[in-house]
Amino acid sequence: MSTFEPEAFGKYYLVDKIATGGMAEIFKAKTYSHGGFENLIVIKRILAHLGENEEFVEMFIDEAKVSVALQHANIVRIYDFGKILENYFIAMECVDGKDVRGVLRKLSRKRRFLPIEFAAYIAHEACKGLDYAHRKKDLHGNPYGIVHRDISPSNILVSYEGEVKIADFGIAKAELNTYNTADGVLKGKFEYMSPEQARGESLDNQSDIFSLGIILYEMLTGRRLFKTDSDVATLEKIKSGDVEPPSRVNARVPERLERIVMKALAGDKGQRYQSAKEMQDDLLEFLFPATPDVTRGSMSRFMQGLFTDEIGEERRRLESGSKVAKELRESAPVDQWDGQTNSTISGNKAAAAGALSFLGVGLVLLLLGGGIAAALVAWVVLNPAEPEVIIQEKEITTGILDITVMPIGRITVNDEFRGEHPSLTLSDLEPGTYQVLIEADEQEPHRETVQVV
């Protein structure tokens, strides 16, 4: 039974702890807004003592920069990145389900194999996410050069609704990285490395394909492919390229699927799949006549049946934590739970909130076809109703521009690029007219003129 006590973390309310590692804690969290709106997300928070490690912080920032550029149904989305008190954090999509490692462990305890069609389906969906990441380009058409480098069962998530998503681009190689790993330094889980990764060579998209081949092999056989008693022996086994066909472990593995596995695991890159799309196409052909949409429904029923007890307990903890989070929110100062954390008001915030009113003026626009909604809000700070209440003996003359883009967009204000964000708050703005440009992949650019008073 969980002993976690929900807590406020900036504008987020942590309602349940999912996991704790040597570097970070992961929580389910709630956000609240006007009109009773609330959203369930996941917060990945660096442990406080690691916030002083410059190299680690740069890697964490790189994870956010890489992930925020990736908007795909098969990749866990990043919504926010920042630092609250001594903790850096990433706010991301909550995938209600288990990782492949958890699925295989549960099946092992029940002495069952993962059904073959589900193993192929999971690999197929992961290929879609990898292909998108590998081909991702910036606004100028330059490839990001993303290689995940840590494709492993713990980073492939399967939701209770049958969705499959790739997580944790924490050590991904990309051209936009601040922190670059020196040649010969190994990053990732040893037993899921490609031969070239085990040798410390430079990597491309084919390394991720090999790693996914290992996962597909293990999903079909229920056995670890390269795991040994020592990391050195594991790396040597990977470099040798000696792979026993999966049908020798599980005789029910079809020959067509075995050929896909062995091609993904080819030690010679010339014999391996050249792209994740190639592997995805072969897996789709294997699944035929079933379609991914049909298989997703079957996968959902399988997951809900396999984890019936866990789902009930998770919902109980979520309901309990959410109840406490609402109490925390209701007891917080009004200016805090209304989201005015970047207010220009100083001094006693509780007193200031009683003396000031805020009028929101703006437009909510839905860009049809891609489901990207952009909300632009210019806050107008009004004078206190009672003139004898004076804050710092001076009139407030600046405004705030609050921009929210769902799910994410590249934001430019008065021809100054402000980055790619799900939300952006600009405070201490001089009164005047501001030109806001929002751009997103596969969407028409949106321009808006906003008056800040």
Coordinates of C-alpha atoms in Angstrom, one line a residue:
M1 CA 0.0 0.0 0.0
S2 CA 1.3 3.4 -0.9
T3 CA 2.4 5.7 1.9
F4 CA 2.9 8.8 -0.4
E5 CA 1.4 12.0 0.9
P6 CA 0.2 14.3 -1.9
E7 CA 2.0 17.7 -2.1
A8 CA 2.0 20.9 -4.0
F9 CA 4.9 21.3 -6.4
G10 CA 4.7 24.8 -7.9
K11 CA 1.5 24.9 -10.0
Y12 CA 1.4 21.1 -10.0
Y13 CA -0.1 18.8 -7.3
L14 CA 1.6 15.5 -6.9
V15 CA -1.0 12.8 -6.2
D16 CA 0.9 9.5 -6.4
K17 CA 4.5 8.4 -6.6
I18 CA 5.1 6.0 -9.5
A19 CA 8.8 5.2 -9.0
T20 CA 12.0 6.4 -7.4
G21 CA 15.4 5.8 -9.0
G22 CA 19.0 6.9 -8.3
M23 CA 18.6 10.0 -10.3
A24 CA 14.9 11.0 -10.4
E25 CA 11.4 10.5 -8.9
I26 CA 8.4 10.1 -11.0
F27 CA 4.9 11.1 -9.9
K28 CA 1.3 11.3 -11.2
A29 CA 0.2 14.9 -10.9
K30 CA -2.8 17.1 -11.4
T31 CA -3.1 20.6 -12.8
Y32 CA -6.2 22.7 -12.3
S33 CA -7.6 25.7 -14.2
H34 CA -10.8 27.7 -14.4
G35 CA -14.2 26.2 -14.9
G36 CA -13.4 23.0 -13.0
F37 CA -10.8 21.9 -15.7
E38 CA -8.2 19.5 -14.5
N39 CA -5.6 17.4 -16.2
L40 CA -3.6 14.3 -15.2
I41 CA 0.1 14.3 -16.1
V42 CA 3.4 12.8 -15.0
I43 CA 6.2 14.8 -13.3
K44 CA 9.8 13.5 -13.6
R45 CA 11.8 15.4 -10.9
I46 CA 15.5 15.3 -10.6
L47 CA 16.7 14.5 -7.0
A48 CA 17.7 17.7 -5.3
H49 CA 21.4 16.8 -4.8
L50 CA 21.8 16.1 -8.6
G51 CA 20.7 19.6 -9.4
E52 CA 24.2 20.7 -8.6
N53 CA 25.7 18.3 -11.1
E54 CA 26.2 20.5 -14.2
E55 CA 26.7 17.5 -16.5
F56 CA 23.6 15.7 -15.3
V57 CA 21.5 18.9 -15.6
E58 CA 22.6 19.4 -19.1
M59 CA 21.6 15.8 -20.0
F60 CA 18.2 16.4 -18.4
I61 CA 17.7 19.7 -20.3
D62 CA 18.7 17.8 -23.5
E63 CA 16.0 15.2 -22.8
A64 CA 13.4 18.0 -22.6
K65 CA 14.7 19.7 -25.7
V66 CA 14.7 16.5 -27.8
S67 CA 11.4 15.3 -26.5
V68 CA 9.5 18.6 -26.8
A69 CA 10.4 18.6 -30.6
L70 CA 8.7 15.2 -31.0
Q71 CA 4.9 15.2 -31.4
H72 CA 3.7 11.7 -32.4
A73 CA 1.1 9.3 -31.2
N74 CA 3.8 6.7 -30.4
I75 CA 6.1 9.0 -28.4
V76 CA 5.4 10.2 -24.8
R77 CA 4.7 14.0 -25.1
I78 CA 6.5 16.6 -23.1
Y79 CA 4.4 19.6 -21.8
D80 CA 6.7 21.6 -19.6
F81 CA 10.3 21.9 -18.3
G82 CA 11.7 24.0 -15.5
K83 CA 13.0 24.3 -12.0
I84 CA 11.0 24.7 -8.8
L85 CA 13.1 25.4 -5.7
E86 CA 16.0 23.0 -6.0
N87 CA 14.4 20.5 -8.3
Y88 CA 14.5 20.5 -12.1
F89 CA 11.5 18.7 -13.6
I90 CA 9.8 17.6 -16.8
A91 CA 6.0 17.5 -17.1
M92 CA 4.9 14.9 -19.5
E93 CA 1.9 12.9 -20.8
C94 CA 0.5 10.3 -18.4
V95 CA 0.4 6.8 -20.1
D96 CA -2.0 4.8 -17.9
G97 CA -0.5 1.3 -18.3
K98 CA 2.7 -0.7 -17.9
D99 CA 6.1 -0.8 -19.6
V100 CA 7.1 -3.9 -21.6
R101 CA 9.3 -5.0 -18.8
G102 CA 6.4 -5.1 -16.4
V103 CA 4.3 -7.0 -18.9
L104 CA 6.9 -9.7 -19.4
R105 CA 7.5 -10.0 -15.7
K106 CA 3.8 -10.5 -15.0
L107 CA 3.6 -13.1 -17.7
S108 CA 6.7 -14.9 -16.4
R109 CA 5.1 -15.2 -13.0
K110 CA 2.1 -16.7 -14.6
R111 CA 4.3 -18.9 -16.8
R112 CA 2.7 -17.6 -20.0
F113 CA 4.1 -16.3 -23.3
L114 CA 3.0 -12.9 -24.7
P115 CA 0.6 -13.7 -27.6
I116 CA 2.6 -13.5 -30.8
E117 CA 0.3 -11.0 -32.5
F118 CA 0.7 -8.7 -29.5
A119 CA 4.5 -8.9 -29.7
A120 CA 4.4 -8.0 -33.4
Y121 CA 1.9 -5.2 -32.7
I122 CA 4.0 -3.6 -30.0
A123 CA 7.1 -3.7 -32.2
H124 CA 5.1 -2.3 -35.1
E125 CA 3.9 0.7 -33.1
A126 CA 7.4 1.3 -31.7
C127 CA 8.7 1.3 -35.2
K128 CA 6.3 4.1 -36.1
G129 CA 7.5 6.3 -33.2
L130 CA 11.2 5.5 -34.0
D131 CA 10.8 6.3 -37.7
Y132 CA 9.2 9.6 -36.9
A133 CA 12.0 10.5 -34.5
H134 CA 14.8 9.4 -36.8
R135 CA 13.4 11.5 -39.7
K136 CA 12.5 14.6 -37.6
K137 CA 13.7 17.9 -39.2
D138 CA 13.8 21.5 -38.0
L139 CA 12.0 24.4 -39.6
H140 CA 14.8 24.8 -42.2
G141 CA 14.6 21.1 -43.2
N142 CA 17.8 20.1 -41.4
P143 CA 17.6 16.7 -39.8
Y144 CA 17.8 16.6 -36.0
G145 CA 19.8 13.4 -36.2
I146 CA 18.0 11.8 -33.3
V147 CA 19.0 8.4 -32.1
H148 CA 17.3 7.2 -28.9
R149 CA 20.3 5.0 -27.7
D150 CA 18.2 3.4 -24.9
I151 CA 15.5 1.4 -26.5
S152 CA 14.7 -1.1 -23.8
P153 CA 11.6 -2.8 -22.3
S154 CA 11.4 -0.1 -19.6
N155 CA 11.1 2.6 -22.2
I156 CA 8.4 1.0 -24.3
L157 CA 5.0 1.7 -22.6
V158 CA 1.8 -0.1 -23.3
S159 CA -1.4 1.6 -22.1
Y160 CA -4.5 -0.2 -20.8
E161 CA -6.2 1.1 -23.9
G162 CA -3.7 -0.7 -26.1
E163 CA -1.6 2.3 -27.1
V164 CA 2.2 1.9 -27.5
K165 CA 4.6 4.8 -26.7
I166 CA 8.3 5.3 -26.6
A167 CA 9.6 7.1 -23.5
D168 CA 12.7 8.7 -22.1
F169 CA 14.9 10.4 -24.6
G170 CA 17.3 11.2 -21.7
I171 CA 20.4 10.0 -23.5
A172 CA 19.3 10.5 -27.0
K173 CA 21.9 11.6 -29.6
A174 CA 20.7 14.7 -31.5
E175 CA 22.2 17.7 -33.2
L176 CA 20.5 20.1 -30.7
N177 CA 22.1 18.5 -27.7
T178 CA 24.1 20.7 -25.3
Y179 CA 25.8 17.8 -23.7
N180 CA 27.7 15.5 -26.1
T181 CA 29.0 12.1 -25.0
A182 CA 32.7 11.5 -25.7
D183 CA 33.6 8.8 -28.2
G184 CA 33.9 5.4 -26.6
V185 CA 31.7 6.3 -23.6
L186 CA 28.8 3.8 -23.4
K187 CA 25.4 5.2 -22.6
G188 CA 22.3 3.0 -22.2
K189 CA 21.5 -0.5 -20.8
F190 CA 24.2 -2.9 -21.9
E191 CA 22.0 -5.9 -22.6
Y192 CA 20.0 -3.8 -25.2
M193 CA 22.9 -2.3 -27.1
S194 CA 23.7 -2.8 -30.7
P195 CA 27.1 -4.3 -31.7
E196 CA 28.3 -0.8 -32.8
Q197 CA 27.1 0.7 -29.6
A198 CA 28.9 -2.0 -27.6
R199 CA 32.1 -1.1 -29.4
G200 CA 31.7 2.5 -28.6
E201 CA 31.3 3.6 -32.2
S202 CA 29.2 6.5 -33.6
L203 CA 25.6 5.6 -33.9
D204 CA 22.7 6.1 -36.4
N205 CA 19.1 5.0 -36.6
Q206 CA 20.1 1.3 -37.2
S207 CA 21.3 1.0 -33.6
D208 CA 17.8 1.7 -32.3
I209 CA 16.5 -0.9 -34.8
F210 CA 18.8 -3.6 -33.4
S211 CA 17.7 -2.7 -29.8
L212 CA 14.0 -3.1 -30.8
G213 CA 14.9 -6.4 -32.4
I214 CA 16.2 -7.6 -29.0
I215 CA 12.9 -6.5 -27.4
L216 CA 10.8 -8.3 -30.0
Y217 CA 12.9 -11.5 -29.5
E218 CA 12.4 -11.3 -25.7
M219 CA 8.6 -10.7 -26.1
L220 CA 8.4 -13.8 -28.3
T221 CA 10.6 -16.1 -26.2
G222 CA 10.2 -14.8 -22.6
R223 CA 14.0 -15.0 -22.3
R224 CA 16.7 -12.4 -22.0
L225 CA 18.8 -12.6 -25.2
F226 CA 22.1 -11.1 -24.2
K227 CA 21.9 -10.8 -20.4
T228 CA 24.8 -12.6 -18.6
D229 CA 26.4 -12.5 -15.2
S230 CA 28.7 -9.5 -16.0
D231 CA 28.5 -6.4 -18.2
V232 CA 31.7 -7.3 -19.9
A233 CA 30.4 -10.7 -20.9
T234 CA 27.2 -9.2 -22.1
L235 CA 29.0 -6.7 -24.4
E236 CA 31.1 -9.5 -25.8
K237 CA 28.1 -11.6 -26.5
I238 CA 26.5 -8.7 -28.4
K239 CA 29.6 -8.0 -30.4
S240 CA 29.9 -11.7 -31.4
G241 CA 26.5 -11.5 -33.2
D242 CA 25.6 -15.1 -32.1
V243 CA 21.8 -15.1 -31.9
E244 CA 19.8 -18.3 -31.6
P245 CA 16.6 -18.2 -33.7
P246 CA 13.6 -17.5 -31.5
S247 CA 11.7 -20.6 -32.8
R248 CA 14.2 -22.8 -31.0
V249 CA 13.0 -21.3 -27.7
N250 CA 9.3 -20.9 -28.6
A251 CA 8.3 -23.3 -31.4
R252 CA 5.1 -21.3 -32.0
V253 CA 7.0 -18.4 -33.5
P254 CA 6.1 -18.3 -37.2
E255 CA 8.9 -18.4 -39.8
R256 CA 7.8 -15.0 -41.3
L257 CA 8.1 -13.3 -38.0
E258 CA 11.4 -15.0 -37.2
R259 CA 12.9 -13.6 -40.4
I260 CA 11.9 -10.1 -39.3
V261 CA 13.5 -10.6 -35.9
M262 CA 16.8 -12.0 -37.3
K263 CA 17.0 -9.2 -39.9
A264 CA 16.6 -6.6 -37.1
L265 CA 19.4 -8.4 -35.2
A266 CA 21.8 -8.7 -38.1
G267 CA 25.3 -7.8 -36.8
D268 CA 26.2 -6.6 -40.3
K269 CA 24.4 -3.2 -40.8
G270 CA 24.2 -3.9 -44.5
Q271 CA 22.0 -6.9 -43.7
R272 CA 19.9 -5.1 -41.1
Y273 CA 16.8 -3.0 -41.7
Q274 CA 18.0 0.4 -43.1
S275 CA 15.1 2.2 -41.4
A276 CA 12.4 1.6 -38.8
K277 CA 9.8 2.1 -41.6
E278 CA 11.2 -0.9 -43.4
M279 CA 10.7 -3.0 -40.3
Q280 CA 7.3 -1.5 -39.7
D281 CA 6.1 -2.5 -43.2
D282 CA 7.2 -6.1 -42.7
L283 CA 5.5 -6.3 -39.3
L284 CA 2.3 -4.8 -40.9
E285 CA 2.4 -7.4 -43.6
F286 CA 2.8 -10.1 -41.0
L287 CA -0.2 -8.9 -39.0
F288 CA -2.4 -8.8 -42.0
P289 CA -5.4 -9.4 -42.3
A290 CA -5.6 -7.9 -38.8
T291 CA -5.1 -4.1 -38.7
P292 CA -3.3 -2.1 -36.0
D293 CA -6.7 -0.6 -34.9
V294 CA -8.3 -4.0 -34.5
T295 CA -5.2 -5.4 -32.7
R296 CA -5.2 -2.3 -30.4
G297 CA -8.6 -3.3 -29.1
S298 CA -7.5 -6.8 -28.4
M299 CA -4.3 -5.5 -26.8
S300 CA -6.5 -3.3 -24.5
R301 CA -8.6 -6.3 -23.4
F302 CA -5.5 -8.4 -22.8
M303 CA -3.8 -5.6 -20.7
Q304 CA -6.9 -5.0 -18.6
G305 CA -7.3 -8.7 -17.9
L306 CA -3.6 -9.2 -17.1
F307 CA -3.5 -6.2 -14.7
T308 CA -7.0 -6.2 -13.2
D309 CA -5.8 -6.0 -9.6
E310 CA -3.2 -3.4 -10.3
I311 CA -5.7 -1.2 -12.2
G312 CA -8.0 -1.2 -9.2
E313 CA -5.3 -0.3 -6.8
E314 CA -3.9 2.5 -9.1
R315 CA -7.4 4.0 -9.4
R316 CA -7.9 3.9 -5.6
R317 CA -4.6 5.7 -5.0
L318 CA -5.4 8.2 -7.7
E319 CA -8.8 9.0 -6.3
S320 CA -7.4 9.3 -2.8
G321 CA -4.5 11.5 -3.9
S322 CA -6.7 13.7 -6.1
K323 CA -9.0 14.3 -3.1
V324 CA -6.1 15.6 -1.0
A325 CA -4.7 17.6 -4.0
K326 CA -8.1 19.4 -4.3
E327 CA -8.0 20.3 -0.6
L328 CA -4.4 21.6 -1.0
R329 CA -5.5 23.7 -4.0
E330 CA -8.5 25.1 -2.2
S331 CA -6.4 26.1 0.8
A332 CA -3.7 27.8 -1.4
P333 CA -3.7 31.6 -1.9
V334 CA -6.0 32.6 -4.7
D335 CA -3.2 34.1 -6.8
Q336 CA -1.4 30.8 -6.6
W337 CA -4.1 28.5 -7.7
D338 CA -5.3 30.9 -10.4
G339 CA -1.9 30.4 -12.1
Q340 CA -0.5 34.0 -11.4
T341 CA 2.8 32.6 -10.3
N342 CA 4.6 35.2 -12.5
S343 CA 2.7 38.1 -11.1
T344 CA 4.6 41.4 -11.0
I345 CA 3.1 42.1 -7.6
S346 CA 5.5 41.9 -4.8
G347 CA 5.1 42.0 -1.1
N348 CA 2.2 40.2 0.6
K349 CA 0.5 38.3 -2.2
A350 CA -2.5 37.4 -0.2
A351 CA -3.2 41.1 0.6
A352 CA -2.5 42.1 -2.9
A353 CA -4.9 39.6 -4.3
G354 CA -7.7 41.2 -2.2
A355 CA -6.8 44.6 -3.5
L356 CA -6.5 43.9 -7.2
S357 CA -8.8 42.5 -9.9
F358 CA -7.6 40.9 -13.1
L359 CA -9.6 41.2 -16.4
G360 CA -8.7 38.5 -19.0
V361 CA -9.1 39.7 -22.5
G362 CA -8.2 37.4 -25.4
L363 CA -9.1 34.9 -28.0
V364 CA -9.3 31.1 -28.0
L365 CA -8.7 29.7 -31.5
L366 CA -9.0 26.0 -32.7
L367 CA -6.9 25.2 -35.7
L368 CA -9.0 22.5 -37.3
G369 CA -7.5 19.4 -38.9
G370 CA -4.7 18.9 -36.4
G371 CA -6.4 19.6 -33.1
I372 CA -4.0 22.4 -32.0
A373 CA -5.7 25.0 -29.9
A374 CA -4.0 28.3 -29.2
A375 CA -5.2 30.5 -26.4
L376 CA -3.8 34.0 -26.2
V377 CA -4.6 36.0 -23.0
A378 CA -3.5 39.5 -22.3
W379 CA -4.0 40.4 -18.6
V380 CA -5.1 43.9 -17.8
V381 CA -4.2 45.0 -14.3
L382 CA -6.8 47.3 -12.9
N383 CA -6.3 49.9 -10.2
P384 CA -7.5 49.0 -6.6
A385 CA -11.1 49.9 -5.9
E386 CA -10.0 51.5 -2.6
P387 CA -7.4 54.2 -3.3
E388 CA -5.9 54.0 0.2
V389 CA -4.6 50.5 -0.5
I390 CA -1.2 51.1 -2.2
I391 CA 1.3 48.5 -3.2
Q392 CA 4.9 49.6 -2.8
E393 CA 3.7 53.2 -3.1
K394 CA 3.6 53.1 -6.9
E395 CA 1.1 52.4 -9.7
I396 CA 1.5 49.0 -11.5
T397 CA 2.1 49.8 -15.2
T398 CA 3.2 46.5 -16.7
G399 CA 1.2 43.6 -18.1
I400 CA 1.5 39.9 -18.6
L401 CA 1.1 37.9 -21.9
D402 CA 0.1 34.3 -21.3
I403 CA 0.2 32.0 -24.3
T404 CA -1.0 28.4 -24.3
V405 CA -0.7 26.1 -27.3
M406 CA -2.1 22.6 -27.3
P407 CA -0.3 20.3 -27.7
I408 CA 2.8 22.5 -28.5
G409 CA 4.0 25.2 -30.9
R410 CA 6.9 27.4 -31.9
I411 CA 6.2 30.8 -30.5
T412 CA 7.5 34.2 -31.9
V413 CA 6.6 37.5 -30.3
N414 CA 7.4 40.7 -32.1
D415 CA 9.8 38.9 -34.5
E416 CA 11.7 37.4 -31.5
F417 CA 11.7 33.6 -31.4
R418 CA 10.7 32.5 -27.9
G419 CA 11.2 28.7 -28.3
E420 CA 8.9 25.7 -28.7
H421 CA 6.5 25.4 -25.7
P422 CA 3.1 24.2 -24.6
S423 CA 2.8 27.4 -22.7
L424 CA 4.8 30.7 -22.3
T425 CA 4.3 33.5 -19.9
L426 CA 5.9 36.9 -20.5
S427 CA 5.7 39.3 -17.6
D428 CA 6.8 42.9 -17.0
L429 CA 5.7 43.9 -20.5
E430 CA 5.3 47.5 -21.5
P431 CA 1.8 48.4 -22.6
G432 CA 1.4 48.2 -26.3
T433 CA 0.6 46.0 -29.3
Y434 CA 2.3 42.6 -29.6
Q435 CA 2.4 40.4 -32.7
V436 CA 2.3 36.7 -31.8
L437 CA 3.1 34.0 -34.4
I438 CA 2.4 30.3 -33.5
E439 CA 3.7 27.6 -35.8
A440 CA 3.3 23.8 -35.5
D441 CA 4.2 20.8 -37.7
E442 CA 1.6 20.1 -40.4
Q443 CA -0.5 23.2 -39.4
E444 CA -1.0 26.6 -41.0
P445 CA 0.9 29.3 -39.1
H446 CA -1.4 31.4 -36.9
R447 CA -0.8 35.2 -36.3
E448 CA -2.5 37.2 -33.7
T449 CA -2.3 40.8 -32.6
V450 CA -2.6 41.2 -28.9
Q451 CA -3.0 44.5 -27.0
V452 CA -1.3 44.5 -23.5
V453 CA -2.7 47.4 -21.3

